[in-house]
Coordinates of C-alpha atoms in Angstrom, one line a residue:
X27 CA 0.0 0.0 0.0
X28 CA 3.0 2.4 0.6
X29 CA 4.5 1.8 -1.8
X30 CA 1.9 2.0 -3.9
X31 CA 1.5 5.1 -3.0
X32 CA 4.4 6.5 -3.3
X33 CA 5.0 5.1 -7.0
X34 CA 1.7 7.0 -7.8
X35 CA 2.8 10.0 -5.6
X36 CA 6.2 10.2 -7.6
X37 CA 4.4 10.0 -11.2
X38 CA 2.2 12.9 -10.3
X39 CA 4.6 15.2 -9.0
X40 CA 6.7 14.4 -12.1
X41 CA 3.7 15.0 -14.5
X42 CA 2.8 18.4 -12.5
X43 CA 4.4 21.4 -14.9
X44 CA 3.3 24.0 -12.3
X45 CA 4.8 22.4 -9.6
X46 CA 8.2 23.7 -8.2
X47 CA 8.6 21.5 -4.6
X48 CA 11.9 20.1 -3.2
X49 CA 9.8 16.8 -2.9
X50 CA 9.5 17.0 -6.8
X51 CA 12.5 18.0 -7.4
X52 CA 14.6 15.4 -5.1
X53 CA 11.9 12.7 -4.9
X54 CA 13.7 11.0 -8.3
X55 CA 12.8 7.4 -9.3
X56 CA 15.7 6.3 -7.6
X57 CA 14.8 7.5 -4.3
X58 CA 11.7 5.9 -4.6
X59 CA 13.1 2.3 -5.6
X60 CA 15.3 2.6 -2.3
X61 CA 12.7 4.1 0.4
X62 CA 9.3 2.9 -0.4
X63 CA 9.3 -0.5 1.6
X64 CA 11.8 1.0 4.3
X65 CA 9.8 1.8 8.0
X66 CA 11.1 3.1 11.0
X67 CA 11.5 1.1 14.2
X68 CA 8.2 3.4 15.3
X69 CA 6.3 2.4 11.8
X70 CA 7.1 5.6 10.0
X71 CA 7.2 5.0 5.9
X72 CA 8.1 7.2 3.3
X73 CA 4.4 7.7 2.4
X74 CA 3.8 9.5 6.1
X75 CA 6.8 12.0 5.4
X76 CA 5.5 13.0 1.7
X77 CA 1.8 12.7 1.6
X78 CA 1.6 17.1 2.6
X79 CA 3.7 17.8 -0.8
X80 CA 1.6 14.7 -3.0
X81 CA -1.2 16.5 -1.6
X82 CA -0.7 19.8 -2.0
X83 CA 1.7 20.7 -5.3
X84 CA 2.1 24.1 -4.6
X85 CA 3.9 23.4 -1.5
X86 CA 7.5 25.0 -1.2
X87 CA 9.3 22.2 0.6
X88 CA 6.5 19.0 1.1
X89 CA 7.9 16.6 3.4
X90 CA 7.2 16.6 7.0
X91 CA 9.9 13.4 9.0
X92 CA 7.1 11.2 10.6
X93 CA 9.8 10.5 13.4
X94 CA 13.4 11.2 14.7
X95 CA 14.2 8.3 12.8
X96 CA 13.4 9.5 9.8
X97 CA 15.8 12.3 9.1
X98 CA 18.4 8.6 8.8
X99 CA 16.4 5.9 7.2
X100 CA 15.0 8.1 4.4
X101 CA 18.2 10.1 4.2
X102 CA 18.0 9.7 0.6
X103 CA 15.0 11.7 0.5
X104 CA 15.9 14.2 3.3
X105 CA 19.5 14.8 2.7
X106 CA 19.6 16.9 -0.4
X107 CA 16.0 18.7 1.2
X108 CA 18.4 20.0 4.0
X109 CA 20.9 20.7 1.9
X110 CA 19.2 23.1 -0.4
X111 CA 16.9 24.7 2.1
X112 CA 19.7 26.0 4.2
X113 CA 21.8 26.5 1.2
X114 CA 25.0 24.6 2.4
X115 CA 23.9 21.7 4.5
X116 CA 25.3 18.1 3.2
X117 CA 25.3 15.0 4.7
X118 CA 28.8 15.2 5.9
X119 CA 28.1 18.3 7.8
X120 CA 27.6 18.2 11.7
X121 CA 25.1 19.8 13.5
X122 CA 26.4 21.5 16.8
X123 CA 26.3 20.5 20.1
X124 CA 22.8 21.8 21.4
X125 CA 23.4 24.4 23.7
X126 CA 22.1 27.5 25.0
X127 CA 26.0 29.1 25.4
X128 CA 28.1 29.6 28.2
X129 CA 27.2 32.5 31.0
X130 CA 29.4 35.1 29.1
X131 CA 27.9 34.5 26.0
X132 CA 24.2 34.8 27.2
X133 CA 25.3 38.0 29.0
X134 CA 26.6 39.2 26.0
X135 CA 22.5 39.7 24.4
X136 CA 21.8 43.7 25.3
X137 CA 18.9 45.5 24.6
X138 CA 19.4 46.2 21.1
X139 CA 17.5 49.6 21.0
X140 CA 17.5 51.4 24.5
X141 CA 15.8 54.6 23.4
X142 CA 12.7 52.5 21.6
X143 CA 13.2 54.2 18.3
X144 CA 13.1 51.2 16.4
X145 CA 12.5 47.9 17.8
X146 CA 8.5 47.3 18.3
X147 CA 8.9 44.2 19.9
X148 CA 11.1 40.7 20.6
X149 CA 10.2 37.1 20.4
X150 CA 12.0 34.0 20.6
X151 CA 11.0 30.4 19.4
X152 CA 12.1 27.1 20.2
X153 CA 10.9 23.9 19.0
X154 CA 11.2 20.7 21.0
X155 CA 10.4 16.8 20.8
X156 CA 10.0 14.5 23.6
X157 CA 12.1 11.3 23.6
X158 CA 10.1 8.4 23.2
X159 CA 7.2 9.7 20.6
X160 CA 7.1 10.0 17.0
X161 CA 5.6 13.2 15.6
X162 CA 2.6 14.4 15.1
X163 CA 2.2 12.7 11.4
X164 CA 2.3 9.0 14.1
X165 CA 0.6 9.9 17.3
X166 CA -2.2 8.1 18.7
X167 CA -4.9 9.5 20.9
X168 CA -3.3 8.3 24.1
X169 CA 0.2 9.3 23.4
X170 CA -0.9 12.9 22.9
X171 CA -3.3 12.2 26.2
X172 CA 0.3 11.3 27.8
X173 CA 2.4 13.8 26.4
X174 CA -0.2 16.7 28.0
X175 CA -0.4 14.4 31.2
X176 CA 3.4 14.5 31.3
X177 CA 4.2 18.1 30.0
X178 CA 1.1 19.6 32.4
X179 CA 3.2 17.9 36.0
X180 CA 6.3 19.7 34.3
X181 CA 4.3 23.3 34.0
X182 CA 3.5 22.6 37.9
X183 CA 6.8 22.8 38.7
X184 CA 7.6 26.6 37.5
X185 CA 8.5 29.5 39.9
X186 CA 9.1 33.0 39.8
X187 CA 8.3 34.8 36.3
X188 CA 8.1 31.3 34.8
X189 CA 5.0 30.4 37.1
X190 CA 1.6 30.3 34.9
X191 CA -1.3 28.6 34.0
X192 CA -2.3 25.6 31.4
X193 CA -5.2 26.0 29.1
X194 CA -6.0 22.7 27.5
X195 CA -8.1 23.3 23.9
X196 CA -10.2 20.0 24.8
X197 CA -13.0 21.0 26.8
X198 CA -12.1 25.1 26.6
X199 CA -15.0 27.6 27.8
X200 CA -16.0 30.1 25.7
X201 CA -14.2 33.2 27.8
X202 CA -11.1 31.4 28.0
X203 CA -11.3 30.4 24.2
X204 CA -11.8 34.8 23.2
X205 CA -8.9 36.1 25.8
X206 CA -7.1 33.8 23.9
X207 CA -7.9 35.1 20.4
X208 CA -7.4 38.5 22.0
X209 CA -3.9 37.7 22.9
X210 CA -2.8 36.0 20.0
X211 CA -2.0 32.6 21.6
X212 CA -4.8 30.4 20.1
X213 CA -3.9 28.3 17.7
X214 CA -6.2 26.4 15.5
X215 CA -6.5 23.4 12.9
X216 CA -6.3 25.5 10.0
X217 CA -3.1 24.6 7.8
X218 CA -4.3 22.9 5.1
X219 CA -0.1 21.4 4.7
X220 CA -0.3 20.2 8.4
X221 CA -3.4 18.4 8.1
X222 CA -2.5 16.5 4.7
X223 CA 0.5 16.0 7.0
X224 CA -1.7 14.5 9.4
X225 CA -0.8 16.9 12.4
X226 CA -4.6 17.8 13.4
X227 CA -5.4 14.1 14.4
X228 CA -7.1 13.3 16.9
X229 CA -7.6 17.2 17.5
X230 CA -8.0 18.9 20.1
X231 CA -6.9 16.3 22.4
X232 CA -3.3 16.5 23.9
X233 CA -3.1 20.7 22.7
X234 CA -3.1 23.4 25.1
X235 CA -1.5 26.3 25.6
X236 CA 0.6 27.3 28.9
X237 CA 1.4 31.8 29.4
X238 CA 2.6 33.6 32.6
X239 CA 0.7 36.1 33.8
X240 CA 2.6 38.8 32.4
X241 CA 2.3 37.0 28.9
X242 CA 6.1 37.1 28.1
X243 CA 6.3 33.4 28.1
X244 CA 4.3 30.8 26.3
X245 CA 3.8 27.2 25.5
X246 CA 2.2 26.0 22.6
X247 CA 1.5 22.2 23.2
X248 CA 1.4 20.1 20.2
X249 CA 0.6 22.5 18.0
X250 CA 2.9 21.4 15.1
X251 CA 6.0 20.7 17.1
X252 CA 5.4 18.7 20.8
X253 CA 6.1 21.9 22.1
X254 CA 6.9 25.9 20.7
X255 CA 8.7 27.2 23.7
X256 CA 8.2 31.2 23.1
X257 CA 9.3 34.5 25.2
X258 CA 8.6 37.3 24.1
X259 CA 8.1 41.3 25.2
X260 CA 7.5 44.7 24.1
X261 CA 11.3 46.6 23.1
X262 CA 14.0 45.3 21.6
X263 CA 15.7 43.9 25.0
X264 CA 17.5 40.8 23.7
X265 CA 19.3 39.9 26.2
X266 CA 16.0 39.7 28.7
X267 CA 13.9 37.4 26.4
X268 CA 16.8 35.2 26.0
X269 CA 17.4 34.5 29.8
X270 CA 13.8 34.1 30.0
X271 CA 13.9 31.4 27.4
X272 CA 17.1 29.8 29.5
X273 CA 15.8 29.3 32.5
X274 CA 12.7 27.6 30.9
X275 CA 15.4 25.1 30.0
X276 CA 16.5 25.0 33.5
X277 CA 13.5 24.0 35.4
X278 CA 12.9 21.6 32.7
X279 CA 16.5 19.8 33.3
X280 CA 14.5 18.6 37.5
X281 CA 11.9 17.0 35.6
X282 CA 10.5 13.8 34.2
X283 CA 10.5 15.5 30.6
X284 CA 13.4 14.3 28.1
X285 CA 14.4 16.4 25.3
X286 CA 15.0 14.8 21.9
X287 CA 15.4 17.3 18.7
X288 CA 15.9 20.5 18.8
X289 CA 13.8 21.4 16.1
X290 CA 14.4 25.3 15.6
X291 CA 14.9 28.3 17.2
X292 CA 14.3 31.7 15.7
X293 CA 14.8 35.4 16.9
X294 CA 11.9 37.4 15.8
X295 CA 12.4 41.4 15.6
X296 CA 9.6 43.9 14.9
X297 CA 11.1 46.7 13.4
X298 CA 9.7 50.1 12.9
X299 CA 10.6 51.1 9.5
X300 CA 10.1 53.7 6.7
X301 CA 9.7 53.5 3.1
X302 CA 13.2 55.0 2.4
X303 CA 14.6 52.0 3.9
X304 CA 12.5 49.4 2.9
X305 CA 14.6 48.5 -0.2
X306 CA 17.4 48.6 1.9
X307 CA 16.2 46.4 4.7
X308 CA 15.0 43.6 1.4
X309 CA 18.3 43.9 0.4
X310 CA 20.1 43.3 4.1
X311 CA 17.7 40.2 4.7
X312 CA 18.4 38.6 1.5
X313 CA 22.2 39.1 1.8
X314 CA 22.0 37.1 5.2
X315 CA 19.3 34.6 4.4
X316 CA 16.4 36.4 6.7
X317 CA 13.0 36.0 6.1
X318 CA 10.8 38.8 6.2
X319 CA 7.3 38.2 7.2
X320 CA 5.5 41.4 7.1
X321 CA 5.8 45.1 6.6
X322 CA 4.5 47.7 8.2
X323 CA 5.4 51.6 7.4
X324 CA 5.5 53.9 10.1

């Protein structure tokens, strides 16, 4: 059946003239002869990582890994896919050590714009797995019911700024569900990629959403990743989101949880800007491979 599928899934990307995808592009006949009856120890096929991009041509990228695993068992397929989408990445290249830097280095983040005259706001991401589960493409009602179970003991254990409060999306009450909107932390199944990627089974179970009081730190559960680790504030004080974001790491290092992948992290900056320097500012993001997500003129 999967390979079936991914036979017929490699024909029609092939036959698809509109469509510009790195699953198209890397997704060759040979690839397919080697991966489609390969599984990962947790089940994962090749057919789990590529049916968002067979789905939907007009993605950019179109494979979502099913599992830690499968970044290695379909490295055939994945390789090159890392490779061109951070534009220097090959196989022989190693990643480095996760960290979150030494002392000196994290003192070494300042605000970036003490006088506010440019820096609307500062956010940082982190994407995380938990050992022991497969992504969101492979989980099973209870695993996400255990993951929550697991990840909601771990939220109990904050103190200080950290300390906050878990909303699960199962069973939310209408109030609860509009402060949410209002503050820009609900999330919702509504990207037509992730679902063909199967990330909105079983939903809403196992999603929730954790925030501090002073809503400078969040915790999106299960969204897309296990968990989107976010702190964030008004200013461009760098340094202070980025301790923030630290010592969520900390309290999480006297707990049952077990990191596995480091998915991403990402620095978001909200920049007040003119049209005199918007060409400019283009110019800058393309130089260094930054992605601009919106622009608003001041």
């Amino acid at each position: 059946m999967s390979a079936a599928y991914v036979q017929k899934a490699y024909k029609d990307l092939q036959a698809d003239a509109s469509c510009k995808s790195m699953l198209k592009k890397f997704l060759t006949k040979e690839v397919v002869d080697q991966l489609k009856d390969k599984k990962t120890s947790l089940g994962a096929t090749v057919k789990d990582c590529i049916q968002s991009g067979t789905e939907n041509h007009d993605s950019n990228v179109g494979v979502y890994a099913a599992d830690t695993e499968s970044y290695t068992t379909f490295a055939a397929l994945f390789d090159p896919i890392i490779d061109s989408y951070h534009k220097g990445f090959p196989p022989t290249a190693k990643h480095p050590t996760p960290t979150f830097g030494t002392e000196e280095q994290i003192n070494a983040f300042v605000n970036l714009d003490p006088e506010g005259k440019f820096i609307v706001s500062t956010r940082i991401r982190v994407g995380r797995s938990l050992q022991g589960f497969p992504f969101n493409t492979l989980l099973e009602k209870d695993q996400y019911a255990e993951m929550e179970k697991r990840l909601k003991e771990a939220f109990n254990s904050f103190e200080g700024e950290l300390k906050g409060t878990y909303y699960p999306l199962e069973g939310m009450d209408d109030a609860t569900r509009k402060q949410l909107i209002e503050d820009h932390f609900l999330f919702q199944e509504c990207d037509r990629f992730l679902k063909s990627a199967g990330g909105y089974h079983h939903f809403p179970t196992g999603r929730g959403i954790f925030h501090n009081p002073a809503k400078d730190f969040l915790i999106w559960v299960n969204e897309e990743d296990h968990l989107r680790i976010i702190s964030m504030q008004m200013g461009g004080d760098l340094g202070q989101v980025y301790k923030r974001l630290v010592h969520v790491r900390l309290h999480f290092l006297f707990t049952s949880i077990t990191w596995n992948y480091l998915l991403i992290l990402r620095r978001f900056i909200n920049l007040k800007t003119v049209a005199t320097y918007i060409q400019k500012l283009r110019s800058f993001m393309v130089l260094y491979y930054l992605f601009c997500y919106k622009i608003h003129q001041y």
